[in-house]
Coordinates of N, CA and C and ligand atoms in Angstrom, one line a residue:
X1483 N 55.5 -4.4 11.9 CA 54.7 -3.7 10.9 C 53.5 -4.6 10.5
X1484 N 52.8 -4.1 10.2 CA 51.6 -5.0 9.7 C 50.7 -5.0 8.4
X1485 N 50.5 -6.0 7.8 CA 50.3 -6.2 6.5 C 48.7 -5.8 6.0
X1486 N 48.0 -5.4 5.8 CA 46.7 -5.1 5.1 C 46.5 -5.5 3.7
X1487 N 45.7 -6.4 3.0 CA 45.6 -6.5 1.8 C 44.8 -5.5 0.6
X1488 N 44.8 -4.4 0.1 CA 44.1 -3.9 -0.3 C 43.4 -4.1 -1.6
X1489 N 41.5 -5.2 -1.5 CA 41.4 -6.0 -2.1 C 39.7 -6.2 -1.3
X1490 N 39.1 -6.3 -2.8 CA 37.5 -6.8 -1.8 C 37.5 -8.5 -2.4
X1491 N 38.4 -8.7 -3.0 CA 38.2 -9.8 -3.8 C 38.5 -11.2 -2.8
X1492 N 37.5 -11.9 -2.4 CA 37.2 -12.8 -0.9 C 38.2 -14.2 -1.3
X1493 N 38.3 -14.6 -2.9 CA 39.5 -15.2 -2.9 C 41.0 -15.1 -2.6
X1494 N 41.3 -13.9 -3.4 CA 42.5 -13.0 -3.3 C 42.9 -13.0 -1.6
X1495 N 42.3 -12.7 -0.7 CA 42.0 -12.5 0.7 C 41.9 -13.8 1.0
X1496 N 41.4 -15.0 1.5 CA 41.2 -16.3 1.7 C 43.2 -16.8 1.6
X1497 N 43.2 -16.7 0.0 CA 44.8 -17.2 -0.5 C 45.9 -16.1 0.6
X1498 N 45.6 -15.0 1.0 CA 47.1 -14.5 1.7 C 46.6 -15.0 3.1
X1499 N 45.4 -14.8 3.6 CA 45.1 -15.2 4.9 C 45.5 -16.8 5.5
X1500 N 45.4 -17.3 4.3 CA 46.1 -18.7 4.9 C 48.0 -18.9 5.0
X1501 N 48.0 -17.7 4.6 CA 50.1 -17.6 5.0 C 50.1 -17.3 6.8
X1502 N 48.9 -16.9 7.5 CA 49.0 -16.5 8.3 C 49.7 -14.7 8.6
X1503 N 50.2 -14.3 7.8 CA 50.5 -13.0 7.6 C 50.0 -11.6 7.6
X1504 N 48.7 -11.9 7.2 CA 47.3 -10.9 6.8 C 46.8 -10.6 8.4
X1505 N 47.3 -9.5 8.4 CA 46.6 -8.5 9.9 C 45.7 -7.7 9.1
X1506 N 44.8 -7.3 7.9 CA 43.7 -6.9 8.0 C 43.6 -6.5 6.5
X1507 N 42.2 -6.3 6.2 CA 41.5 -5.7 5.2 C 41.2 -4.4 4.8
X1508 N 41.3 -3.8 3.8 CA 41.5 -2.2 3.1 C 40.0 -2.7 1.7
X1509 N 38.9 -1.8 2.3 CA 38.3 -1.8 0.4 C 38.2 -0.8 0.5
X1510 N 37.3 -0.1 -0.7 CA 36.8 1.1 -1.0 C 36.0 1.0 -1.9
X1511 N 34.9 2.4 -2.4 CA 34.1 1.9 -3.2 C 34.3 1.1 -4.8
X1512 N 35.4 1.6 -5.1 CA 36.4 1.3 -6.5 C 36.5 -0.2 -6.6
X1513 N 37.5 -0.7 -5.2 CA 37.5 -2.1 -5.0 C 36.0 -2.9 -4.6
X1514 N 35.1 -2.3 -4.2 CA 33.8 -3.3 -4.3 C 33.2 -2.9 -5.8
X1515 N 33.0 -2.1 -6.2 CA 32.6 -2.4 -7.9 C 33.3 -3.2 -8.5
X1516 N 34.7 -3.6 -8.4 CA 35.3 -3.9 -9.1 C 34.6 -5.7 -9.4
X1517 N 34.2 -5.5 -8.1 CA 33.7 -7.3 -7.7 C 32.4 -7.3 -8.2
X1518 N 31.7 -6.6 -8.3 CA 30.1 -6.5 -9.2 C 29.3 -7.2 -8.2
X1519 N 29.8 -7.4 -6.5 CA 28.7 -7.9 -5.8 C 28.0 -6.8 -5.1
X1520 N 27.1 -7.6 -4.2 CA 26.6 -6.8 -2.7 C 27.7 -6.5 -2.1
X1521 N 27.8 -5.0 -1.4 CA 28.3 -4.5 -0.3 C 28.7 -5.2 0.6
X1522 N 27.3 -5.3 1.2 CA 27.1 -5.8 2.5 C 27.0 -7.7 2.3
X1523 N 27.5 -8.5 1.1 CA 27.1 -9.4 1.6 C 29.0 -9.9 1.7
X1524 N 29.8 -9.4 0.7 CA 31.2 -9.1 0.4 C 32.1 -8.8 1.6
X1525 N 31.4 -7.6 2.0 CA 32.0 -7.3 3.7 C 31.9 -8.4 5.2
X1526 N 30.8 -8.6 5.0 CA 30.7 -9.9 5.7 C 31.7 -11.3 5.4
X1527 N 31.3 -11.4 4.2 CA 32.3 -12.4 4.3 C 34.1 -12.4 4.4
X1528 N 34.2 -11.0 4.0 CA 35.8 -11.1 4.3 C 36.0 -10.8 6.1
X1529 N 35.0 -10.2 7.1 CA 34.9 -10.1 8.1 C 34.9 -11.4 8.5
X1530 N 34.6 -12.2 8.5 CA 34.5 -14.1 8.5 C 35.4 -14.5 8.1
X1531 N 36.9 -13.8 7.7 CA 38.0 -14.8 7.0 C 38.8 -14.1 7.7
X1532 N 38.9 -12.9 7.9 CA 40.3 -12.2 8.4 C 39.7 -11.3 10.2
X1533 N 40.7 -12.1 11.1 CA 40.2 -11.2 12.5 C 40.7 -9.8 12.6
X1534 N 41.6 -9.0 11.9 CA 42.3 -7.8 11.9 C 40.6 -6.8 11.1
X1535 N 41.4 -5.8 11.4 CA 40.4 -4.6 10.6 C 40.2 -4.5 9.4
X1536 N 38.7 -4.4 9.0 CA 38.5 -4.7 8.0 C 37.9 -3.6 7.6
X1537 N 38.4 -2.6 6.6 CA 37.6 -1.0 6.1 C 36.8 -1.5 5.6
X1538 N 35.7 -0.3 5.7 CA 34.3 0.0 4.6 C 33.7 0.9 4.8
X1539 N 33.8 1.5 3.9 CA 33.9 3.3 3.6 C 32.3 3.4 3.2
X1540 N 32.2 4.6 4.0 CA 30.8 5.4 3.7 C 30.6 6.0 2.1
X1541 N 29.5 6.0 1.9 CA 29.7 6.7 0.6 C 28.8 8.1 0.5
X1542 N 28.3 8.6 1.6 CA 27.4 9.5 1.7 C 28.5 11.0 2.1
X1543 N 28.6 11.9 2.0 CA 29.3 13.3 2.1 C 29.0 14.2 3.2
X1544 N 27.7 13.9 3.6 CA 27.2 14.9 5.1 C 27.4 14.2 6.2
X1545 N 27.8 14.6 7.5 CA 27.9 14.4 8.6 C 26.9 13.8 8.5
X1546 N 25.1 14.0 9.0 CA 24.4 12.6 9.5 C 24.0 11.6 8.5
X1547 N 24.1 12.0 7.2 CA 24.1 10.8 6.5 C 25.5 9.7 6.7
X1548 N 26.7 10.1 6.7 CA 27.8 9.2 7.0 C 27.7 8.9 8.4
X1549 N 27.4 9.4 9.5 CA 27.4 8.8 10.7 C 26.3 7.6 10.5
X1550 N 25.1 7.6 9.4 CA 24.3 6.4 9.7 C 25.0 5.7 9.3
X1551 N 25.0 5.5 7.9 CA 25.9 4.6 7.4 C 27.1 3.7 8.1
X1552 N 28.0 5.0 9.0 CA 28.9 4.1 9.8 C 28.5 3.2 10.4
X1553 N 27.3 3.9 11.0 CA 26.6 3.0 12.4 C 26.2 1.4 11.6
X1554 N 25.5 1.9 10.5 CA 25.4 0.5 10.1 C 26.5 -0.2 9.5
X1555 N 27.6 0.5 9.3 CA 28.4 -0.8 8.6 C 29.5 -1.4 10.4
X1556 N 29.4 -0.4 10.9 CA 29.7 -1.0 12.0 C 28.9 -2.2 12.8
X1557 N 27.7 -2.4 12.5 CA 26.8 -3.1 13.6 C 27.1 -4.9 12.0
X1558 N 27.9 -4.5 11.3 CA 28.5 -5.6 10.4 C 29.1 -6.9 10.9
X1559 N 30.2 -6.1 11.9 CA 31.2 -7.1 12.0 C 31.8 -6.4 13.6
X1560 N 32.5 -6.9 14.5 CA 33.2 -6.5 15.6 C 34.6 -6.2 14.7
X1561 N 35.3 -6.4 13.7 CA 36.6 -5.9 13.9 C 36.1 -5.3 12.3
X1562 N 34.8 -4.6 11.5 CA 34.5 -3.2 11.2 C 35.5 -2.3 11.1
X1563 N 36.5 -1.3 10.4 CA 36.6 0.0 11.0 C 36.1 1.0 9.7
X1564 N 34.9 1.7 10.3 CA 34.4 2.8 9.4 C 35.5 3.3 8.3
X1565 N 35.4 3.5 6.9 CA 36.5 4.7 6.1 C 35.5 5.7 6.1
X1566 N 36.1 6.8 6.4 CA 35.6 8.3 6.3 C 36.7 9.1 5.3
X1567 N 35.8 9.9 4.7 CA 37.2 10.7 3.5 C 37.5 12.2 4.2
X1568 N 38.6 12.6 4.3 CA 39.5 13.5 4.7 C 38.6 14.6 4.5
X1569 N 37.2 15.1 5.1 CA 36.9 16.3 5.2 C 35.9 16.5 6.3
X1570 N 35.8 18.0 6.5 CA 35.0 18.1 7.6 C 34.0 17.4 8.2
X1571 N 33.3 17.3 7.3 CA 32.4 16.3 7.7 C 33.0 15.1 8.4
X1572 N 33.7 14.0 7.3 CA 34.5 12.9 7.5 C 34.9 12.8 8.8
X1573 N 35.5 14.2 9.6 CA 36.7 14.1 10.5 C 35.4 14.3 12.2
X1574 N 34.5 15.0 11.3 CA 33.0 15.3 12.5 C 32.6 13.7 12.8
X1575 N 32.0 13.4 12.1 CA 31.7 12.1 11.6 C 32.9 10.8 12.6
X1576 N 34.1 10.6 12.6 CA 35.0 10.3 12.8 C 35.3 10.4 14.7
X1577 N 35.2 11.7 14.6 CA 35.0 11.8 16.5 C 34.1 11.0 16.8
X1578 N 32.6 11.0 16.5 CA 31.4 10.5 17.0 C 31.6 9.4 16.7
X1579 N 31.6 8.4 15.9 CA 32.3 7.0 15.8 C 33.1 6.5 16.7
X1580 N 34.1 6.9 16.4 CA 35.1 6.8 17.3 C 34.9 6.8 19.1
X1581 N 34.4 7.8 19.6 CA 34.0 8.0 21.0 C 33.1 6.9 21.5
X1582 N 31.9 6.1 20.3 CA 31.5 5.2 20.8 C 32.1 3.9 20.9
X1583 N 33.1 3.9 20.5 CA 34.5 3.2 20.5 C 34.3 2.4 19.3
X1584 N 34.2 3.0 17.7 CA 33.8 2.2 16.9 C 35.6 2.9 16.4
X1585 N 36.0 1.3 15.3 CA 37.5 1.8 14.2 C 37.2 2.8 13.2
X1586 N 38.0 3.7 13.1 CA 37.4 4.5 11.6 C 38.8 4.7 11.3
X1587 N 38.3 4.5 10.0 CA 40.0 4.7 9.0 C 39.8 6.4 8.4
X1588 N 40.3 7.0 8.8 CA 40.7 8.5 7.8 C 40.9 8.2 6.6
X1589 N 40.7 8.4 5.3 CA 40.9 7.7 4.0 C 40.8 9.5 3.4
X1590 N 41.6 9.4 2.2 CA 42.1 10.0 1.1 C 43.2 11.1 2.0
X1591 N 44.3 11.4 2.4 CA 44.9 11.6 3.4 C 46.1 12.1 2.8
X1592 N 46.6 13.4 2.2 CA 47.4 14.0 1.2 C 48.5 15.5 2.0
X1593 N 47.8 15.6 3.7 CA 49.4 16.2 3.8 C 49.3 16.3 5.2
X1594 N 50.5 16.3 5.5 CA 51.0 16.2 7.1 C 49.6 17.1 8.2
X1595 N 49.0 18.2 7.8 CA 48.0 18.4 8.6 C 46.8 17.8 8.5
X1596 N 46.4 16.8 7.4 CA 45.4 16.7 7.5 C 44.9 15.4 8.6
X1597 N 47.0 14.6 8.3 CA 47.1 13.7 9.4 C 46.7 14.2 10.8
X1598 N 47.5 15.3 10.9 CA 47.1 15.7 12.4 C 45.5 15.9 12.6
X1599 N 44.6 16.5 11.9 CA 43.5 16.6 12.2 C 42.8 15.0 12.6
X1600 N 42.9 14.5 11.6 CA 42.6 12.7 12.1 C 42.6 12.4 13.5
X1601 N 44.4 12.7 13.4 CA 44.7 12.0 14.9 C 43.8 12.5 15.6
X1602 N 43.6 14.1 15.9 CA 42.9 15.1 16.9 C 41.3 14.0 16.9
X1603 N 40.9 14.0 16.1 CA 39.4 13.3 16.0 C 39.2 11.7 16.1
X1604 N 40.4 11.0 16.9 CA 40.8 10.1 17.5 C 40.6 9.2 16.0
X1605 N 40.9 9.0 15.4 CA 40.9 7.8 14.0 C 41.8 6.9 14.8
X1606 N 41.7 5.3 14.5 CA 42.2 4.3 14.7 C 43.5 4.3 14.1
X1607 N 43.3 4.9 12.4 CA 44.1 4.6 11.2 C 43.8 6.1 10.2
X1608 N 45.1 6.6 10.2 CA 45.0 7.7 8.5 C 45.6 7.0 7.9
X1609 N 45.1 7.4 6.4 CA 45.2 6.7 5.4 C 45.9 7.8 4.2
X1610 N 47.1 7.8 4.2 CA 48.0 8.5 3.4 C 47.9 7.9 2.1
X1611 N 47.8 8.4 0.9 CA 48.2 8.0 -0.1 C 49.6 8.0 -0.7
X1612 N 50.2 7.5 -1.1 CA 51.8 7.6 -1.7 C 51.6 7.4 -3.2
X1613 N 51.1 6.4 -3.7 CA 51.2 6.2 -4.9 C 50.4 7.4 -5.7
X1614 N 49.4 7.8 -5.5 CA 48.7 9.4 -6.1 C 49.5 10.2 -6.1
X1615 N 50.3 10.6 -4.8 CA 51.1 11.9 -5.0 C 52.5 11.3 -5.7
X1616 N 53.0 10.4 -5.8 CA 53.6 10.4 -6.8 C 52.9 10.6 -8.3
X1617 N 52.0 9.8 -8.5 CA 51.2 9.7 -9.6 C 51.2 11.5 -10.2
X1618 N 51.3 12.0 -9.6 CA 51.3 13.6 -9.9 C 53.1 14.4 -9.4
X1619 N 53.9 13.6 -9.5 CA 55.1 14.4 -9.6 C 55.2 14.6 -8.0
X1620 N 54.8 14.5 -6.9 CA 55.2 14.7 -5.4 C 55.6 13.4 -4.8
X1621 N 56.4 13.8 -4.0 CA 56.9 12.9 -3.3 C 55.8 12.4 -1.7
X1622 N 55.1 10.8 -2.5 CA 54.7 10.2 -1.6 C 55.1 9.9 0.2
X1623 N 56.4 9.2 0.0 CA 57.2 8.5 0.7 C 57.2 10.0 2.3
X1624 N 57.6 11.2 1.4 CA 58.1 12.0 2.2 C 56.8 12.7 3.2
X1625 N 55.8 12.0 2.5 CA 54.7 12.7 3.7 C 54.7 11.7 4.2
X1626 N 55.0 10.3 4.4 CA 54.8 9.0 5.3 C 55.6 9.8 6.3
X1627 N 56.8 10.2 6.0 CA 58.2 9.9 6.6 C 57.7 11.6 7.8
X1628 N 56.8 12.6 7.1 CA 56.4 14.1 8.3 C 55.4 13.0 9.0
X1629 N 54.5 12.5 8.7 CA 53.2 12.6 9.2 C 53.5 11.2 10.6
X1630 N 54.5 10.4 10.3 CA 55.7 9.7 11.3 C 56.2 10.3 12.4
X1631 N 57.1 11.4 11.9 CA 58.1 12.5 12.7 C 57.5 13.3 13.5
X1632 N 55.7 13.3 13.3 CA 54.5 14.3 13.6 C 54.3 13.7 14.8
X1633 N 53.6 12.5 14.6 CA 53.0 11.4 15.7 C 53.7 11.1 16.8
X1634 N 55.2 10.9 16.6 CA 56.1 10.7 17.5 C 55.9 11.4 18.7
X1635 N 56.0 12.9 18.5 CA 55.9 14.2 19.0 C 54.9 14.5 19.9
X1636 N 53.9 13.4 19.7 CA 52.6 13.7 21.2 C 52.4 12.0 20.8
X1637 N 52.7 11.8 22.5 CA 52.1 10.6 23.1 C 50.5 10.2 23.3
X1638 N 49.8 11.6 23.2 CA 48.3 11.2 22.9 C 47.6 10.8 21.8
X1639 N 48.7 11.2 20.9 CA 48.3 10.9 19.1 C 48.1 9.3 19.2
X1640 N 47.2 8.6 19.3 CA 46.8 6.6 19.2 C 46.7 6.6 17.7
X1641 N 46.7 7.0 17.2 CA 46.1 6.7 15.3 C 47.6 6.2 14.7
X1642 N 47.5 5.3 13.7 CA 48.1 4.6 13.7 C 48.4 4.8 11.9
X1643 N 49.4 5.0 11.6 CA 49.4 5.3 9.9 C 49.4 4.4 9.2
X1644 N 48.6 4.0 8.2 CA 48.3 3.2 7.1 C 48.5 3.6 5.8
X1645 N 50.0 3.2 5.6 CA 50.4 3.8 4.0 C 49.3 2.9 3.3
X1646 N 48.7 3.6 2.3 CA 47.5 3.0 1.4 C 48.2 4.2 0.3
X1647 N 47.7 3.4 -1.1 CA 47.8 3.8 -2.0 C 49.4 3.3 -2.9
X1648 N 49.8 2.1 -2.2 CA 50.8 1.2 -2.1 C 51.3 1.0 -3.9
X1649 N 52.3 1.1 -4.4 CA 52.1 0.5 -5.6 C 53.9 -0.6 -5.7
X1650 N 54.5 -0.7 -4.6 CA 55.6 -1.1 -5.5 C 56.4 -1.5 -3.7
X1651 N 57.0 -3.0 -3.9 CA 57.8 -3.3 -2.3 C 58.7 -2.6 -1.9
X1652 N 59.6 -1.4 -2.7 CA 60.3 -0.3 -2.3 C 59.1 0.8 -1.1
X1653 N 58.4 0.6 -1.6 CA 57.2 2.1 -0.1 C 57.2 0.8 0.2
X1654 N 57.2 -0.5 0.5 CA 56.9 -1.1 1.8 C 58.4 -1.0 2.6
X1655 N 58.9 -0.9 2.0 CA 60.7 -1.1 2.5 C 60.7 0.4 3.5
X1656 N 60.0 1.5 2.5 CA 60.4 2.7 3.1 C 59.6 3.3 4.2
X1657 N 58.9 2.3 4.0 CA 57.8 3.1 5.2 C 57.8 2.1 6.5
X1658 N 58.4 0.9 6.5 CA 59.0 0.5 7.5 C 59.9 0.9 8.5
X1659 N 60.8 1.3 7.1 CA 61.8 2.2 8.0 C 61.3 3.5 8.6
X1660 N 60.5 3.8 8.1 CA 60.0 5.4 8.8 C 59.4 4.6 10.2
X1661 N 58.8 3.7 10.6 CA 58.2 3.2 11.5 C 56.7 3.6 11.4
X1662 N 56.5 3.5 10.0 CA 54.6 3.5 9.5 C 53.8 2.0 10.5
X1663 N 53.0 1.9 10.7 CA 52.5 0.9 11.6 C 51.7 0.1 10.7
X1664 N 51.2 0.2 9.2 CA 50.5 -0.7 8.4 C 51.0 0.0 7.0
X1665 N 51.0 -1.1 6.5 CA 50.8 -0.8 5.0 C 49.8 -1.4 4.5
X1666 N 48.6 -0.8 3.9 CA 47.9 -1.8 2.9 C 48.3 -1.8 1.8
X1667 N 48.4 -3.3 1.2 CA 48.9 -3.3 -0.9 C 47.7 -3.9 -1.1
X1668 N 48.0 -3.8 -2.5 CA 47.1 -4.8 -3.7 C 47.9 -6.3 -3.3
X1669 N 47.0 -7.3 -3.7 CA 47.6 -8.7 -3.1 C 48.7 -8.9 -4.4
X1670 N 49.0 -8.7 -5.7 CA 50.1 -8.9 -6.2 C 51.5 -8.0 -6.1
X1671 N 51.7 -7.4 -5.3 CA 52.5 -6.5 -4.5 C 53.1 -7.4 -3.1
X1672 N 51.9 -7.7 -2.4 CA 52.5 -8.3 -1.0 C 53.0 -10.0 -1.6
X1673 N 52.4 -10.8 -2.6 CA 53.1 -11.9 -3.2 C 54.3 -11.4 -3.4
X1674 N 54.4 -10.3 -4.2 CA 56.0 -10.0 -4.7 C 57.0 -9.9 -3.3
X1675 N 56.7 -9.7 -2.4 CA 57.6 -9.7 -1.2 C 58.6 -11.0 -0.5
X1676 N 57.9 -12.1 -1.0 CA 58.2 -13.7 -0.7 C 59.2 -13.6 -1.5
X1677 N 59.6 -13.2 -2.8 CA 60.4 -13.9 -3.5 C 61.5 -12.8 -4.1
X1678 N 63.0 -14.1 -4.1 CA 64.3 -13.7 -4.5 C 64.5 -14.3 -5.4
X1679 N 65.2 -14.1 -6.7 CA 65.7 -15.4 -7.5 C 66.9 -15.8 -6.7
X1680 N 67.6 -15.2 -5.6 CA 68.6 -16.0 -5.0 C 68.1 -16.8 -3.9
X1681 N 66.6 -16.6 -3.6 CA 66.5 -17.7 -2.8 C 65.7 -19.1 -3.9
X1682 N 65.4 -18.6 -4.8 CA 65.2 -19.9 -5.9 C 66.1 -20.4 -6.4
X1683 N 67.1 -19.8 -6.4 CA 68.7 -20.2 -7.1 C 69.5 -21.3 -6.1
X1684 N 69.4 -20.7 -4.5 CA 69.5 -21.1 -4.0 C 69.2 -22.7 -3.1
X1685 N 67.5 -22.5 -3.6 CA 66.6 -23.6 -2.7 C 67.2 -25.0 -3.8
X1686 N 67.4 -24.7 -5.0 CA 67.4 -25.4 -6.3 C 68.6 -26.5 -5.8
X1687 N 69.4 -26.0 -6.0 CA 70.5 -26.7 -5.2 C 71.0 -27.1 -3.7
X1688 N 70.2 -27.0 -2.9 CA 70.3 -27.5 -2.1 C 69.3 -29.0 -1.7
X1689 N 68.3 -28.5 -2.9 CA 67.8 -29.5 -2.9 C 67.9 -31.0 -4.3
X1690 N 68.9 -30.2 -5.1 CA 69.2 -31.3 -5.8 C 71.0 -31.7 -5.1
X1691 N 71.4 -31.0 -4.3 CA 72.7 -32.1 -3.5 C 72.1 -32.9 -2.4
X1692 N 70.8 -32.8 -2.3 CA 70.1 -33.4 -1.2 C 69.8 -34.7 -1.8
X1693 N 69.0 -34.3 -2.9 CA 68.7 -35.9 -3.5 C 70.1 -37.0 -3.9
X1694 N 71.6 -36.3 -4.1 CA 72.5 -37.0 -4.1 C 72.9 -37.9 -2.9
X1695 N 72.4 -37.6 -1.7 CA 72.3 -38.1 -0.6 C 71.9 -39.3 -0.5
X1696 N 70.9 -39.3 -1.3 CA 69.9 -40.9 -1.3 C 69.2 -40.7 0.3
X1697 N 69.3 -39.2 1.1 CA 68.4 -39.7 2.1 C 67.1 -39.0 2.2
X1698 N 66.2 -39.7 3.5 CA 65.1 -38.9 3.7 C 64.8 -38.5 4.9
X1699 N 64.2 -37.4 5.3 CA 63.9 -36.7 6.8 C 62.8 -37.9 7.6
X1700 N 61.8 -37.7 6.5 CA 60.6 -38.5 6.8 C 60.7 -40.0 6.3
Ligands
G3P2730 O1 42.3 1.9 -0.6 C1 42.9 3.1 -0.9 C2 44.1 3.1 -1.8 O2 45.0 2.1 -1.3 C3 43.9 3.2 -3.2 O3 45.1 2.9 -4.0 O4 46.2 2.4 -6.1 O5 43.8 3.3 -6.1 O6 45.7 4.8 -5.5 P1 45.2 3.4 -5.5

């Protein structure tokens, strides 16, 4: 499975990328305001830290205005993948990208057909939300676990599902098991994954019967 950070923040990204862990980058426009920089100078630099796919979402709503856009945020970086939002346009938009053999992520992605349409429009990556539909009383998890059971079912389906909308290491647990192929989190989500109090409980003491030893490795 593979890890995505979802985060424009070039520190935040820098600190997990050096675990070696970090297969790729998730923003959106939300997460680049949040940063109060340039777009395009922000994108760049996280394309310069992380070799995996790095989203960056159009913000225009018509087919040829979002195909420009793509084109330019593609001609950014070689591991680019366009975000397009789950509608006609988006998914129009998304073929033609795509065909030129550019990444495009399917983004805002809320039920088993809309996945299928993606796939049809060759997307690299749809982008389900889990945490929203919970956020409103529906069960997240359970559209990871159709829009999985979907893809299986045709061998020409290549898109690759990207639980996004991550809030908690339980949907990373569960969407593993579905056999989801990415998850993007927020970076204080994927820290939470490192740690057990029984492996602190444990490291504690092994390392203070060690110093009873009086020896050294080194
Ligand atoms: O990047 C899209 C998605 O992961 C947003 O998550 O927490 O704003 O619903 P959230």
């Amino acid at each position: 499975m593979k890890f995505f950070v979802d985060t424009a923040d070039i520190d935040e990204i820098r600190e997990l990328a050096d675990t070696g862990l970090l297969d790729g980058v998730t923003t959106n426009p939300s997460l680049i305001a949040k940063t109060g920089r340039d777009f395009f100078e922000v994108v760049s630099e996280i394309c310069e830290v992380v070799d995996g796919p790095v989203s960056a979402e159009v913000a225009a709503t018509d087919h040829e205005t979002m195909l420009a856009e793509g084109r330019k945020l593609a001609g950014i970086a070689d591991n680019i993948a366009v975000k397009v939002p789950l509608t006609p346009d988006g998914l129009k938009t998304c073929r033609v990208l795509a065909q030129a053999g550019t990444m495009v992520n399917v983004t805002l992605c809320f039920s088993a057909n809309q996945a299928i349409l993606a796939a049809k429009a060759g997307a690299s990556f749809v982008s389900p939300f889990v945490g929203r539909l919970d956020d409103i009383a529906a069960d997240g998890m359970n559209l990871i676990a159709e829009i999985c059971e979907i893809y299986e079912n045709y061998s020409d389906f290549k898109t690759e599902v990207l639980v996004a909308s991550v809030r908690s290491p339980m949907h990373i647990t569960e969407s593993a098991k579905m056999g989801a192929h990415v998850a993007t989190v927020p970076a204080s989500v994927l820290w939470s994954l490192f740690h057990h109090p029984l492996t602190d409980k444990g490291l504690d003491a092994f390392l203070s019967d060690w110093k009873k030893t009086g020896q050294s490795i080194l």
